[in-house]
GROMACS .gro file of C-alpha atoms in nm:
model
  322
    1MET     CA    1  -1.877   2.841  -2.238
    2SER     CA    2  -1.765   2.991  -1.883
    3GLY     CA    3  -1.584   2.711  -1.745
    4MET     CA    4  -1.808   2.747  -1.425
    5LYS     CA    5  -1.930   2.454  -1.224
    6TYR     CA    6  -2.310   2.393  -1.145
    7ALA     CA    7  -2.481   2.197  -0.882
    8MET     CA    8  -2.865   2.112  -0.862
    9ILE     CA    9  -3.029   2.167  -0.522
   10GLY     CA   10  -3.340   1.953  -0.609
   11SER     CA   11  -3.321   1.692  -0.888
   12GLY     CA   12  -3.723   1.675  -0.989
   13ALA     CA   13  -3.846   1.758  -1.351
   14MET     CA   14  -3.706   2.116  -1.357
   15GLY     CA   15  -3.358   2.001  -1.197
   16TYR     CA   16  -3.300   1.713  -1.427
   17ARG     CA   17  -3.405   1.943  -1.742
   18TYR     CA   18  -3.189   2.226  -1.644
   19GLY     CA   19  -2.891   1.980  -1.535
   20VAL     CA   20  -2.917   1.752  -1.809
   21LEU     CA   21  -2.937   2.002  -2.077
   22LEU     CA   22  -2.633   2.198  -1.940
   23GLN     CA   23  -2.437   1.866  -1.924
   24GLU     CA   24  -2.557   1.677  -2.228
   25THR     CA   25  -2.611   2.010  -2.477
   26ALA     CA   26  -2.330   2.239  -2.354
   27GLY     CA   27  -2.073   1.999  -2.199
   28ILE     CA   28  -2.056   2.169  -1.880
   29HIS     CA   29  -1.988   2.000  -1.513
   30VAL     CA   30  -2.312   1.934  -1.329
   31ASP     CA   31  -2.345   1.754  -0.979
   32PHE     CA   32  -2.726   1.681  -0.886
   33ILE     CA   33  -2.834   1.692  -0.504
   34ASP     CA   34  -3.167   1.561  -0.405
   35ALA     CA   35  -3.357   1.472  -0.077
   36TRP     CA   36  -3.588   1.240  -0.205
   37ASP     CA   37  -3.444   0.876  -0.118
   38GLU     CA   38  -3.601   0.680  -0.388
   39ASN     CA   39  -3.466   0.925  -0.665
   40VAL     CA   40  -3.100   0.914  -0.515
   41ASN     CA   41  -3.137   0.531  -0.482
   42LYS     CA   42  -3.287   0.491  -0.851
   43VAL     CA   43  -3.042   0.705  -1.001
   44ARG     CA   44  -2.749   0.520  -0.817
   45GLU     CA   45  -2.892   0.201  -0.930
   46GLN     CA   46  -2.905   0.254  -1.289
   47GLY     CA   47  -2.633   0.460  -1.310
   48GLY     CA   48  -2.798   0.786  -1.412
   49VAL     CA   49  -3.144   0.915  -1.499
   50MET     CA   50  -3.375   0.781  -1.776
   51VAL     CA   51  -3.478   1.090  -2.001
   52SER     CA   52  -3.728   1.083  -2.288
   53ARG     CA   53  -3.862   1.362  -2.482
   54ASP     CA   54  -4.243   1.377  -2.563
   55HIS     CA   55  -4.257   1.002  -2.417
   56GLU     CA   56  -4.010   0.872  -2.706
   57ASN     CA   57  -3.643   0.781  -2.713
   58ARG     CA   58  -3.621   0.684  -2.358
   59HIS     CA   59  -3.257   0.642  -2.279
   60LEU     CA   60  -3.003   0.656  -1.989
   61VAL     CA   61  -2.819   0.985  -1.916
   62PRO     CA   62  -2.518   0.908  -1.659
   63ILE     CA   63  -2.513   1.172  -1.398
   64ARG     CA   64  -2.352   1.227  -1.059
   65MET     CA   65  -2.611   1.228  -0.773
   66TYR     CA   66  -2.579   1.304  -0.412
   67THR     CA   67  -2.743   1.364  -0.094
   68PRO     CA   68  -2.668   1.687   0.087
   69GLU     CA   69  -2.482   1.476   0.347
   70ASP     CA   70  -2.285   1.293   0.104
   71TYR     CA   71  -2.174   1.571  -0.124
   72ASP     CA   72  -1.829   1.772  -0.099
   73GLY     CA   73  -1.819   1.939  -0.439
   74ASN     CA   74  -1.761   2.328  -0.454
   75PRO     CA   75  -1.964   2.434  -0.736
   76ASP     CA   76  -1.957   2.794  -0.887
   77VAL     CA   77  -2.328   2.813  -0.915
   78TRP     CA   78  -2.594   2.629  -0.740
   79ILE     CA   79  -2.933   2.622  -0.927
   80VAL     CA   80  -3.237   2.572  -0.709
   81PHE     CA   81  -3.559   2.381  -0.814
   82MET     CA   82  -3.754   2.282  -0.498
   83LYS     CA   83  -4.106   2.277  -0.401
   84GLN     CA   84  -4.175   2.577  -0.196
   85MET     CA   85  -4.261   2.371   0.099
   86GLN     CA   86  -3.967   2.180   0.104
   87LEU     CA   87  -3.694   2.453   0.033
   88ALA     CA   88  -3.624   2.546   0.371
   89ASP     CA   89  -3.531   2.223   0.509
   90MET     CA   90  -3.343   2.141   0.217
   91LEU     CA   91  -3.136   2.462   0.234
   92GLN     CA   92  -3.055   2.378   0.606
   93ARG     CA   93  -2.914   2.050   0.497
   94CYS     CA   94  -2.688   2.206   0.240
   95LYS     CA   95  -2.580   2.510   0.430
   96HIS     CA   96  -2.239   2.357   0.543
   97LEU     CA   97  -2.178   2.348   0.142
   98PHE     CA   98  -2.217   2.730   0.111
   99LYS     CA   99  -1.892   2.925   0.042
  100ASN     CA  100  -1.839   3.321  -0.031
  101HIS     CA  101  -1.745   3.266  -0.390
  102GLN     CA  102  -2.059   3.101  -0.524
  103ILE     CA  103  -2.382   3.231  -0.671
  104VAL     CA  104  -2.742   3.075  -0.647
  105PHE     CA  105  -2.999   3.075  -0.925
  106SER     CA  106  -3.355   2.984  -0.900
  107ALA     CA  107  -3.642   2.993  -1.117
  108MET     CA  108  -3.883   2.814  -0.909
  109ASN     CA  109  -4.277   2.855  -0.931
  110GLY     CA  110  -4.449   3.092  -0.685
  111TRP     CA  111  -4.299   3.364  -0.448
  112GLY     CA  112  -4.143   3.286  -0.143
  113HIS     CA  113  -3.811   3.116  -0.189
  114PHE     CA  114  -3.585   3.415  -0.228
  115GLU     CA  115  -3.646   3.539   0.112
  116LYS     CA  116  -3.525   3.174   0.229
  117LEU     CA  117  -3.224   3.215  -0.031
  118GLN     CA  118  -3.132   3.548   0.128
  119GLN     CA  119  -3.086   3.377   0.445
  120TYR     CA  120  -2.754   3.198   0.308
  121PHE     CA  121  -2.643   3.412   0.021
  122PRO     CA  122  -2.592   3.791   0.011
  123ASP     CA  123  -2.850   3.988  -0.215
  124ASP     CA  124  -2.550   4.050  -0.470
  125ARG     CA  125  -2.502   3.642  -0.544
  126ILE     CA  126  -2.880   3.573  -0.568
  127TYR     CA  127  -3.043   3.555  -0.924
  128GLY     CA  128  -3.380   3.493  -0.995
  129GLY     CA  129  -3.562   3.406  -1.322
  130THR     CA  130  -3.893   3.226  -1.486
  131ALA     CA  131  -3.865   2.914  -1.711
  132LEU     CA  132  -4.176   2.862  -1.965
  133ILE     CA  133  -4.030   2.508  -1.994
  134ALA     CA  134  -4.260   2.212  -1.971
  135THR     CA  135  -4.108   1.882  -1.807
  136VAL     CA  136  -4.270   1.583  -1.636
  137LEU     CA  137  -4.120   1.365  -1.374
  138ASN     CA  138  -4.245   1.020  -1.429
  139GLY     CA  139  -4.089   0.871  -1.108
  140PRO     CA  140  -3.758   0.819  -0.947
  141GLY     CA  141  -3.471   0.848  -1.191
  142ASP     CA  142  -3.725   0.887  -1.500
  143VAL     CA  143  -3.797   1.242  -1.654
  144ASP     CA  144  -3.981   1.362  -1.987
  145PHE     CA  145  -3.879   1.667  -2.152
  146ILE     CA  146  -4.187   1.806  -2.318
  147GLY     CA  147  -4.134   1.969  -2.660
  148LYS     CA  148  -3.894   1.963  -2.919
  149ALA     CA  149  -3.516   2.033  -2.865
  150GLY     CA  150  -3.486   2.396  -2.809
  151VAL     CA  151  -3.838   2.502  -2.730
  152GLY     CA  152  -3.899   2.703  -2.431
  153THR     CA  153  -3.793   3.023  -2.277
  154MET     CA  154  -3.644   3.179  -1.958
  155ASN     CA  155  -3.584   3.515  -1.801
  156MET     CA  156  -3.330   3.577  -1.522
  157CYS     CA  157  -3.231   3.886  -1.325
  158ALA     CA  158  -3.019   3.992  -1.030
  159LEU     CA  159  -3.186   4.039  -0.698
  160ASN     CA  160  -3.007   4.350  -0.696
  161GLU     CA  161  -3.092   4.449  -1.089
  162GLN     CA  162  -2.710   4.502  -1.159
  163VAL     CA  163  -2.608   4.288  -1.470
  164SER     CA  164  -2.254   4.109  -1.368
  165GLU     CA  165  -1.989   3.933  -1.540
  166VAL     CA  166  -2.098   3.607  -1.363
  167GLU     CA  167  -2.467   3.680  -1.501
  168LEU     CA  168  -2.353   3.724  -1.833
  169ALA     CA  169  -2.135   3.401  -1.834
  170MET     CA  170  -2.411   3.191  -1.649
  171ARG     CA  171  -2.648   3.324  -1.963
  172ASP     CA  172  -2.412   3.228  -2.213
  173ASP     CA  173  -2.416   2.858  -2.064
  174PHE     CA  174  -2.783   2.850  -2.056
  175LYS     CA  175  -2.790   2.964  -2.425
  176ALA     CA  176  -2.552   2.655  -2.508
  177ALA     CA  177  -2.769   2.453  -2.322
  178GLY     CA  178  -3.089   2.543  -2.528
  179LEU     CA  179  -3.248   2.695  -2.245
  180ASN     CA  180  -3.314   3.056  -2.451
  181PRO     CA  181  -3.245   3.310  -2.166
  182THR     CA  182  -3.298   3.650  -2.139
  183ILE     CA  183  -3.175   3.877  -1.915
  184THR     CA  184  -3.393   4.138  -1.760
  185GLU     CA  185  -3.309   4.402  -1.492
  186ASP     CA  186  -3.664   4.417  -1.314
  187PHE     CA  187  -3.652   4.126  -1.043
  188LYS     CA  188  -3.984   4.162  -0.888
  189GLY     CA  189  -4.151   4.242  -1.208
  190THR     CA  190  -3.984   3.960  -1.403
  191CYS     CA  191  -4.069   3.667  -1.124
  192MET     CA  192  -4.410   3.794  -1.078
  193ALA     CA  193  -4.495   3.759  -1.458
  194LYS     CA  194  -4.436   3.379  -1.402
  195VAL     CA  195  -4.659   3.374  -1.067
  196VAL     CA  196  -4.934   3.548  -1.262
  197PHE     CA  197  -4.884   3.279  -1.560
  198ASN     CA  198  -4.911   2.994  -1.318
  199SER     CA  199  -5.193   3.146  -1.093
  200VAL     CA  200  -5.411   3.094  -1.430
  201ILE     CA  201  -5.277   2.789  -1.612
  202ASN     CA  202  -5.147   2.562  -1.303
  203THR     CA  203  -5.462   2.656  -1.083
  204LEU     CA  204  -5.743   2.619  -1.348
  205CYS     CA  205  -5.586   2.298  -1.496
  206THR     CA  206  -5.533   2.131  -1.172
  207MET     CA  207  -5.888   2.197  -1.021
  208TYR     CA  208  -6.039   2.057  -1.335
  209GLN     CA  209  -5.765   1.780  -1.418
  210ILE     CA  210  -5.710   1.860  -1.761
  211GLN     CA  211  -5.440   1.965  -1.976
  212MET     CA  212  -5.342   2.305  -2.094
  213GLY     CA  213  -5.465   2.244  -2.469
  214GLN     CA  214  -5.799   2.111  -2.316
  215PHE     CA  215  -5.826   2.442  -2.107
  216ILE     CA  216  -5.778   2.666  -2.366
  217SER     CA  217  -5.985   2.504  -2.600
  218TYR     CA  218  -6.300   2.622  -2.370
  219PRO     CA  219  -6.465   2.894  -2.524
  220GLY     CA  220  -6.458   3.118  -2.209
  221ALA     CA  221  -6.096   3.052  -2.113
  222MET     CA  222  -5.976   3.369  -2.229
  223ASP     CA  223  -6.229   3.550  -2.020
  224MET     CA  224  -6.130   3.347  -1.701
  225ALA     CA  225  -5.738   3.405  -1.777
  226ARG     CA  226  -5.851   3.785  -1.824
  227GLN     CA  227  -6.047   3.822  -1.521
  228LEU     CA  228  -5.733   3.652  -1.295
  229ILE     CA  229  -5.464   3.868  -1.496
  230ASN     CA  230  -5.641   4.196  -1.428
  231GLU     CA  231  -5.688   4.142  -1.051
  232ALA     CA  232  -5.329   4.039  -1.026
  233TYR     CA  233  -5.171   4.341  -1.203
  234ASP     CA  234  -5.419   4.574  -1.045
  235VAL     CA  235  -5.294   4.469  -0.709
  236CYS     CA  236  -4.911   4.468  -0.851
  237ASP     CA  237  -4.994   4.841  -0.945
  238ARG     CA  238  -5.102   4.902  -0.601
  239ALA     CA  239  -4.793   4.735  -0.457
  240GLY     CA  240  -4.560   4.946  -0.680
  241ILE     CA  241  -4.437   4.617  -0.904
  242ARG     CA  242  -4.357   4.710  -1.229
  243MET     CA  243  -4.451   4.390  -1.466
  244VAL     CA  244  -4.225   4.313  -1.733
  245ASN     CA  245  -4.536   4.198  -1.951
  246THR     CA  246  -4.831   4.425  -2.033
  247ARG     CA  247  -5.171   4.253  -1.951
  248GLN     CA  248  -5.234   4.176  -2.323
  249GLN     CA  249  -4.883   4.017  -2.347
  250GLU     CA  250  -4.951   3.792  -2.027
  251LEU     CA  251  -5.289   3.674  -2.190
  252GLU     CA  252  -5.106   3.616  -2.512
  253ALA     CA  253  -4.845   3.402  -2.344
  254ILE     CA  254  -5.111   3.188  -2.196
  255ASP     CA  255  -5.249   3.143  -2.507
  256TYR     CA  256  -4.951   3.047  -2.705
  257VAL     CA  257  -4.807   2.832  -2.442
  258SER     CA  258  -5.147   2.643  -2.396
  259ARG     CA  259  -5.240   2.613  -2.748
  260VAL     CA  260  -4.921   2.558  -2.956
  261ALA     CA  261  -4.616   2.504  -2.723
  262CYS     CA  262  -4.763   2.249  -2.457
  263PRO     CA  263  -5.118   2.147  -2.535
  264LEU     CA  264  -5.059   1.817  -2.409
  265HIS     CA  265  -4.896   1.896  -2.076
  266TYR     CA  266  -5.048   1.876  -1.723
  267PRO     CA  267  -4.877   2.185  -1.510
  268SER     CA  268  -4.702   2.093  -1.216
  269MET     CA  269  -4.935   2.158  -0.962
  270TYR     CA  270  -5.170   1.888  -1.116
  271GLN     CA  271  -4.869   1.641  -1.122
  272ASP     CA  272  -4.831   1.726  -0.773
  273MET     CA  273  -5.199   1.665  -0.673
  274SER     CA  274  -5.217   1.348  -0.867
  275ARG     CA  275  -4.931   1.198  -0.682
  276GLY     CA  276  -5.088   1.273  -0.343
  277ARG     CA  277  -4.842   1.553  -0.310
  278GLU     CA  278  -4.923   1.925  -0.135
  279THR     CA  279  -4.955   2.180  -0.418
  280GLU     CA  280  -4.791   2.529  -0.414
  281VAL     CA  281  -5.116   2.715  -0.460
  282ASP     CA  282  -5.043   2.892  -0.141
  283TYR     CA  283  -4.728   3.047  -0.298
  284ILE     CA  284  -4.914   3.129  -0.623
  285ASN     CA  285  -5.263   3.253  -0.613
  286GLY     CA  286  -5.218   3.252  -0.237
  287TYR     CA  287  -4.938   3.515  -0.273
  288ILE     CA  288  -5.126   3.721  -0.493
  289ALA     CA  289  -5.415   3.720  -0.255
  290LYS     CA  290  -5.181   3.805   0.030
  291LEU     CA  291  -5.035   4.094  -0.153
  292GLY     CA  292  -5.388   4.205  -0.204
  293ARG     CA  293  -5.455   4.204   0.143
  294ASP     CA  294  -5.124   4.379   0.229
  295ASN     CA  295  -5.218   4.671  -0.010
  296ASP     CA  296  -5.608   4.737   0.060
  297TYR     CA  297  -5.727   4.519  -0.222
  298VAL     CA  298  -5.906   4.218  -0.240
  299CYS     CA  299  -5.843   3.988  -0.498
  300ARG     CA  300  -6.149   3.787  -0.465
  301THR     CA  301  -6.083   3.532  -0.728
  302HIS     CA  302  -5.736   3.466  -0.641
  303GLU     CA  303  -5.879   3.380  -0.267
  304PHE     CA  304  -6.155   3.182  -0.394
  305LEU     CA  305  -5.922   2.982  -0.628
  306THR     CA  306  -5.670   2.916  -0.351
  307HIS     CA  307  -5.959   2.741  -0.165
  308GLY     CA  308  -6.066   2.592  -0.482
  309VAL     CA  309  -5.716   2.390  -0.561
  310HIS     CA  310  -5.703   2.307  -0.179
  311LEU     CA  311  -6.077   2.152  -0.203
  312ALA     CA  312  -5.955   1.976  -0.545
  313GLU     CA  313  -5.695   1.818  -0.329
  314LEU     CA  314  -5.928   1.700  -0.075
  315ALA     CA  315  -6.164   1.563  -0.344
  316PHE     CA  316  -5.875   1.381  -0.518
  317LYS     CA  317  -5.759   1.219  -0.195
  318LEU     CA  318  -6.113   1.131  -0.086
  319HIS     CA  319  -6.225   0.990  -0.451
  320HIS     CA  320  -5.870   0.769  -0.438
  321GLN     CA  321  -5.960   0.603  -0.095
  322GLN     CA  322  -6.262   0.497  -0.212
   0.00000   0.00000   0.00000
């Protein structure tokens, strides 16, 4: 273990997953920061976060929880897991905490967070990544880890694509926590692979309000996935983005995660919609569509599905107002 201290910016489903595993499994010092008052208050009231795995063995894990205003710690590593729409405000609230020796890692969904992190950290201290790790936030101070212990994988890459000693130390800590990290050396290709993955699974499961296993059981699911993947890869080719997976590997990842790893999982985008929250579709399918427009390529399906999710959000709200 590295001896580094960590602090989570954003203590929702993934913030809890990473932070609790680093603390409980790897024995590393972790602080938790959140802007959702109900979450902060619940954790303080019950003395920690309630953690389940696959809806079972619900137990209290003591953690240190703060708001940005009452935190005065000095971690070595910030781990950022916020919703894209909330990140700019949260970083502004945390900026008095950032120091020159610190690094930041984020494996958030979508694209848009790195430009925001660059306003506060130089490129050589920013690390991005992706996480194929299913987690559900049941409510304030209550999280459910989906899948057996040690399931799931993650990629990590330096924004400047230079592997550093601190990245290797962070990789070892993530490995000790059971997060199965792999270091890559192609930043945008690594992070875009998850954007494309989410542009299929998150979007379609949200629009039709189904679990990942239910999606993949539809006979035409792989045809739908292939169409979205091909469109996204076509525009990435035009934009000069080297994808870390081939098209076929991306398709196989969608099949495996949906059919084998997380068939009972509702993706995070559906979790947001079902709780009346805004989804991140503009940063996923919407980002792919914008990348297309910027490179003289119209991503017709991604353009359509961006509207499709927003229409699903509206329909969900109208239905539940009745």
